[in-house]
XYZ file of N, CA and C in Angstrom:
315
model
N -19.714 2.989 8.070
C -18.616 2.643 7.196
C -19.633 1.832 6.106
N -19.056 2.231 4.692
C -19.512 2.324 3.338
C -19.123 0.970 2.801
N -19.623 -0.049 1.664
C -19.320 -0.775 0.777
C -17.305 -0.933 0.407
N -16.745 0.402 -0.165
C -15.704 0.411 -0.166
C -15.011 0.247 0.789
N -15.642 0.638 1.880
C -14.482 0.740 2.791
C -14.330 -0.816 3.482
N -15.694 -1.184 3.306
C -15.615 -3.113 3.767
C -15.176 -3.509 2.967
N -14.995 -3.717 1.866
C -14.468 -4.480 1.219
C -12.917 -3.957 0.878
N -12.281 -2.993 1.519
C -10.856 -3.136 1.089
C -10.357 -3.379 2.444
N -11.077 -3.939 3.066
C -10.603 -3.913 4.804
C -10.851 -5.495 4.418
N -11.741 -6.071 4.396
C -11.731 -7.788 3.937
C -10.675 -8.342 2.992
N -11.013 -7.325 1.744
C -9.386 -7.559 0.949
C -7.710 -8.238 1.815
N -7.373 -7.064 2.010
C -6.655 -6.585 2.737
C -5.968 -7.651 3.600
N -6.838 -7.487 4.689
C -7.169 -8.346 6.319
C -6.985 -9.935 4.849
N -7.408 -10.412 4.071
C -7.144 -12.181 3.778
C -6.567 -12.258 3.002
N -5.706 -11.158 2.095
C -4.776 -11.163 1.497
C -3.521 -10.268 1.452
N -3.071 -9.704 2.441
C -2.298 -8.951 3.194
C -1.615 -9.471 3.752
N -0.275 -8.978 3.746
C 0.785 -9.158 4.891
C 1.088 -8.143 5.866
N 2.202 -8.234 6.866
C 2.998 -6.952 7.065
C 4.346 -6.444 6.663
N 3.643 -5.180 6.584
C 5.033 -4.128 5.818
C 5.151 -3.011 6.770
N 5.965 -2.193 6.560
C 6.790 -1.297 7.648
C 6.136 0.080 7.073
N 5.861 1.078 7.260
C 5.879 2.566 6.105
C 6.413 3.289 7.446
N 7.476 4.218 6.749
C 8.246 4.978 7.477
C 8.801 6.297 6.646
N 9.245 7.213 7.430
C 9.712 8.395 6.994
C 10.421 9.377 8.641
N 11.813 9.894 8.247
C 12.699 10.655 8.990
C 12.404 10.009 10.795
N 12.862 8.976 11.059
C 12.738 8.132 12.378
C 11.170 7.207 12.852
N 10.281 7.929 11.971
C 8.866 7.294 12.388
C 7.954 6.230 11.476
N 7.546 5.640 11.996
C 7.432 4.176 11.456
C 6.172 3.536 11.924
N 5.176 2.675 11.085
C 4.489 2.134 11.273
C 4.010 1.059 10.447
N 3.843 -0.286 11.444
C 4.302 -1.848 10.983
C 2.497 -1.738 10.240
N 1.987 -1.760 9.539
C 0.915 -2.081 8.502
C 0.307 -3.388 7.876
N -0.798 -3.861 8.171
C -0.990 -4.665 6.950
C -0.945 -3.995 5.977
N -0.566 -4.842 4.868
C -1.380 -3.916 3.112
C -1.357 -5.551 2.309
N -1.827 -4.689 0.883
C -1.741 -5.737 -0.127
C -1.440 -5.838 -1.415
N -0.190 -6.239 -1.777
C 0.079 -5.653 -3.016
C -0.817 -6.747 -4.447
N -1.326 -6.491 -5.089
C -1.703 -6.941 -6.541
C -0.403 -7.727 -7.042
N -1.184 -8.527 -7.106
C 0.050 -9.626 -8.275
C 0.116 -8.617 -10.077
N 1.142 -8.198 -10.439
C 1.763 -7.859 -11.476
C 0.459 -8.841 -12.576
N 0.697 -7.824 -13.896
C -0.236 -8.114 -14.846
C 0.623 -9.350 -15.702
N -0.186 -9.395 -16.940
C 0.903 -10.496 -17.869
C 1.585 -9.537 -18.354
N 0.869 -8.151 -18.552
C 1.200 -7.282 -19.820
C 2.917 -7.054 -18.421
N 2.473 -6.995 -17.374
C 3.806 -6.583 -16.645
C 4.746 -7.180 -15.937
N 4.735 -8.995 -16.998
C 6.389 -9.304 -16.781
C 6.407 -9.706 -18.092
N 8.190 -9.760 -17.996
C 9.164 -9.604 -19.059
C 9.941 -10.538 -19.102
N 10.439 -11.806 -19.299
C 11.487 -12.789 -18.881
C 10.650 -13.493 -18.271
N 9.580 -13.320 -17.319
C 8.858 -13.876 -16.186
C 9.119 -12.917 -14.881
N 9.680 -12.159 -15.107
C 9.862 -11.435 -13.320
C 8.590 -10.092 -14.518
N 8.624 -9.210 -12.911
C 7.320 -8.563 -12.585
C 8.307 -7.349 -13.364
N 7.748 -6.101 -14.065
C 8.758 -4.780 -14.004
C 8.208 -3.956 -14.386
N 7.379 -3.958 -13.476
C 5.771 -2.603 -13.159
C 6.489 -1.995 -11.936
N 6.253 -1.242 -11.780
C 5.781 -0.657 -9.999
C 5.410 -1.364 -8.487
N 6.086 -1.192 -8.465
C 5.088 -2.077 -6.839
C 4.553 -0.756 -6.809
N 3.110 -1.828 -6.280
C 1.842 -1.207 -5.702
C 1.181 -2.108 -4.783
N 0.508 -0.768 -3.397
C 0.614 -1.375 -2.526
C -0.943 -1.183 -1.950
N -1.697 -1.494 -1.336
C -2.852 -1.122 -0.982
C -2.909 -1.515 0.598
N -3.493 0.173 1.465
C -3.534 -0.388 2.408
C -4.369 0.871 3.150
N -5.232 0.284 4.197
C -6.427 0.886 5.229
C -5.760 2.678 5.397
N -6.733 3.569 5.914
C -6.028 4.787 6.075
C -6.064 5.176 8.224
N -6.346 3.715 8.461
C -6.740 4.287 10.130
C -5.169 3.491 10.444
N -5.039 2.744 10.145
C -3.307 2.172 10.430
C -2.073 3.300 10.598
N -2.265 4.255 9.365
C -1.380 5.798 9.097
C -1.739 6.304 10.510
N -3.113 6.909 9.998
C -3.895 8.331 10.660
C -3.737 7.839 12.151
N -3.338 6.396 12.858
C -3.280 6.321 13.851
C -2.257 7.008 14.698
N -0.919 7.041 13.275
C 0.494 7.027 14.631
C 1.129 8.564 13.885
N -0.304 8.896 12.734
C -0.235 10.582 12.433
C 1.140 11.113 11.188
N 0.601 9.468 10.822
C 1.990 9.653 9.323
C 0.106 9.882 7.421
N 0.928 10.866 7.395
C 0.271 11.152 5.972
C 1.682 9.979 4.442
N 0.759 9.566 4.017
C 2.199 8.638 2.833
C 2.135 9.516 1.822
N 3.234 9.759 1.673
C 3.442 10.934 0.511
C 4.702 10.339 -0.075
N 5.341 10.928 -1.799
C 6.543 10.637 -1.874
C 7.623 10.683 -0.915
N 8.929 9.632 -1.662
C 10.114 9.873 -1.174
C 9.959 8.982 0.890
N 8.571 8.598 1.257
C 9.207 7.878 1.935
C 9.132 6.351 1.862
N 9.580 5.164 2.729
C 10.102 4.234 2.549
C 9.458 3.075 2.653
N 8.641 1.934 1.815
C 8.147 0.846 2.562
C 8.979 -0.046 2.858
N 9.040 -1.142 3.494
C 9.751 -3.183 3.455
C 8.278 -3.801 3.734
N 8.546 -4.693 2.997
C 8.150 -5.987 2.278
C 8.830 -6.793 2.530
N 9.214 -7.389 3.897
C 10.268 -8.930 4.236
C 11.810 -8.091 4.087
N 12.370 -8.966 3.292
C 14.064 -8.438 2.971
C 13.597 -6.804 2.168
N 12.392 -6.726 1.482
C 13.070 -5.622 0.091
C 12.577 -4.929 1.193
N 12.895 -3.358 0.845
C 12.287 -1.602 0.576
C 12.283 -1.418 -0.384
N 10.865 -0.794 -0.264
C 11.095 0.352 -1.867
C 11.125 2.178 -1.328
N 10.679 3.139 -2.300
C 10.755 4.141 -2.020
C 9.508 4.037 -2.827
N 8.528 5.325 -2.190
C 7.437 5.482 -2.168
C 7.544 6.968 -4.011
N 6.794 6.676 -4.948
C 7.042 7.527 -5.567
C 5.356 8.212 -5.676
N 4.316 7.753 -5.314
C 3.597 8.247 -4.957
C 2.240 8.062 -4.332
N 1.321 8.458 -3.562
C 0.508 8.015 -2.329
C -1.024 8.365 -3.088
N -1.829 7.726 -3.333
C -3.441 8.127 -3.996
C -4.058 8.094 -2.868
N -4.855 9.085 -2.186
C -6.088 8.582 -1.613
C -7.220 8.099 -1.795
N -7.773 7.468 -0.996
C -9.048 6.664 -1.732
C -9.669 6.545 -0.855
N -10.661 7.585 -1.260
C -12.194 8.119 -0.516
C -13.734 7.014 -1.039
N -14.162 6.968 0.178
C -15.555 6.038 0.574
C -16.604 7.673 0.751
N -17.107 7.511 -0.744
C -17.991 8.881 -0.160
C -16.913 10.198 0.037
N -17.059 11.110 1.162
C -16.057 11.571 1.372
C -15.151 11.672 2.581
N -15.679 10.115 2.781
C -14.270 9.935 4.170
C -13.327 9.090 3.459
N -11.880 9.427 3.649
C -10.546 8.720 3.686
C -10.813 7.181 4.132
N -10.869 6.264 3.072
C -10.777 5.159 3.933
C -9.211 4.492 3.734
N -8.884 4.620 3.109
C -7.159 3.775 2.128
C -6.044 4.883 1.945
N -5.747 4.190 1.100
C -3.967 5.148 0.263
C -3.653 3.992 -0.647
N -3.677 4.190 -1.927
C -2.867 3.294 -3.099
C -1.157 3.684 -2.555
N -0.639 3.192 -2.890
C 0.712 3.603 -2.391
C 1.411 3.277 -3.825
N 2.320 4.005 -4.509
C 2.990 3.790 -5.803
C 5.081 3.563 -5.832
N 5.573 2.360 -5.657
C 6.823 2.804 -5.102
C 7.657 2.122 -6.466
N 9.133 2.373 -5.970
C 10.079 1.931 -7.194
C 11.292 1.231 -6.115
N 11.966 1.057 -6.735
C 12.922 -0.217 -6.076
C 13.069 -1.468 -5.887
N 12.737 -1.980 -4.726
C 13.125 -2.961 -4.650
C 14.991 -3.891 -4.301
N 15.404 -2.743 -3.642
C 16.594 -3.483 -2.928
C 16.398 -4.529 -1.594
């Protein structure tokens, strides 16, 4: 395991929270980290940017899911629709995903 994977795993495990990623009746509960919005993304004290979530690849791989646009992620009472899923590599190994979502219903 490379330093990128180790660093991501440590950050997600210490700062993350439980979320559910799913599509078409298949879902996986996973630990995810959503970085706080930057000051430039705040308007009237409310975040106006896309919802960005960092996850590890092993949790979705175990369920056979590949994150993609139009999947839903649930964060407590709110759910979001993915607009993009960017793979994160540690060398040649897929170690995680950066999920970009919109919504918040």
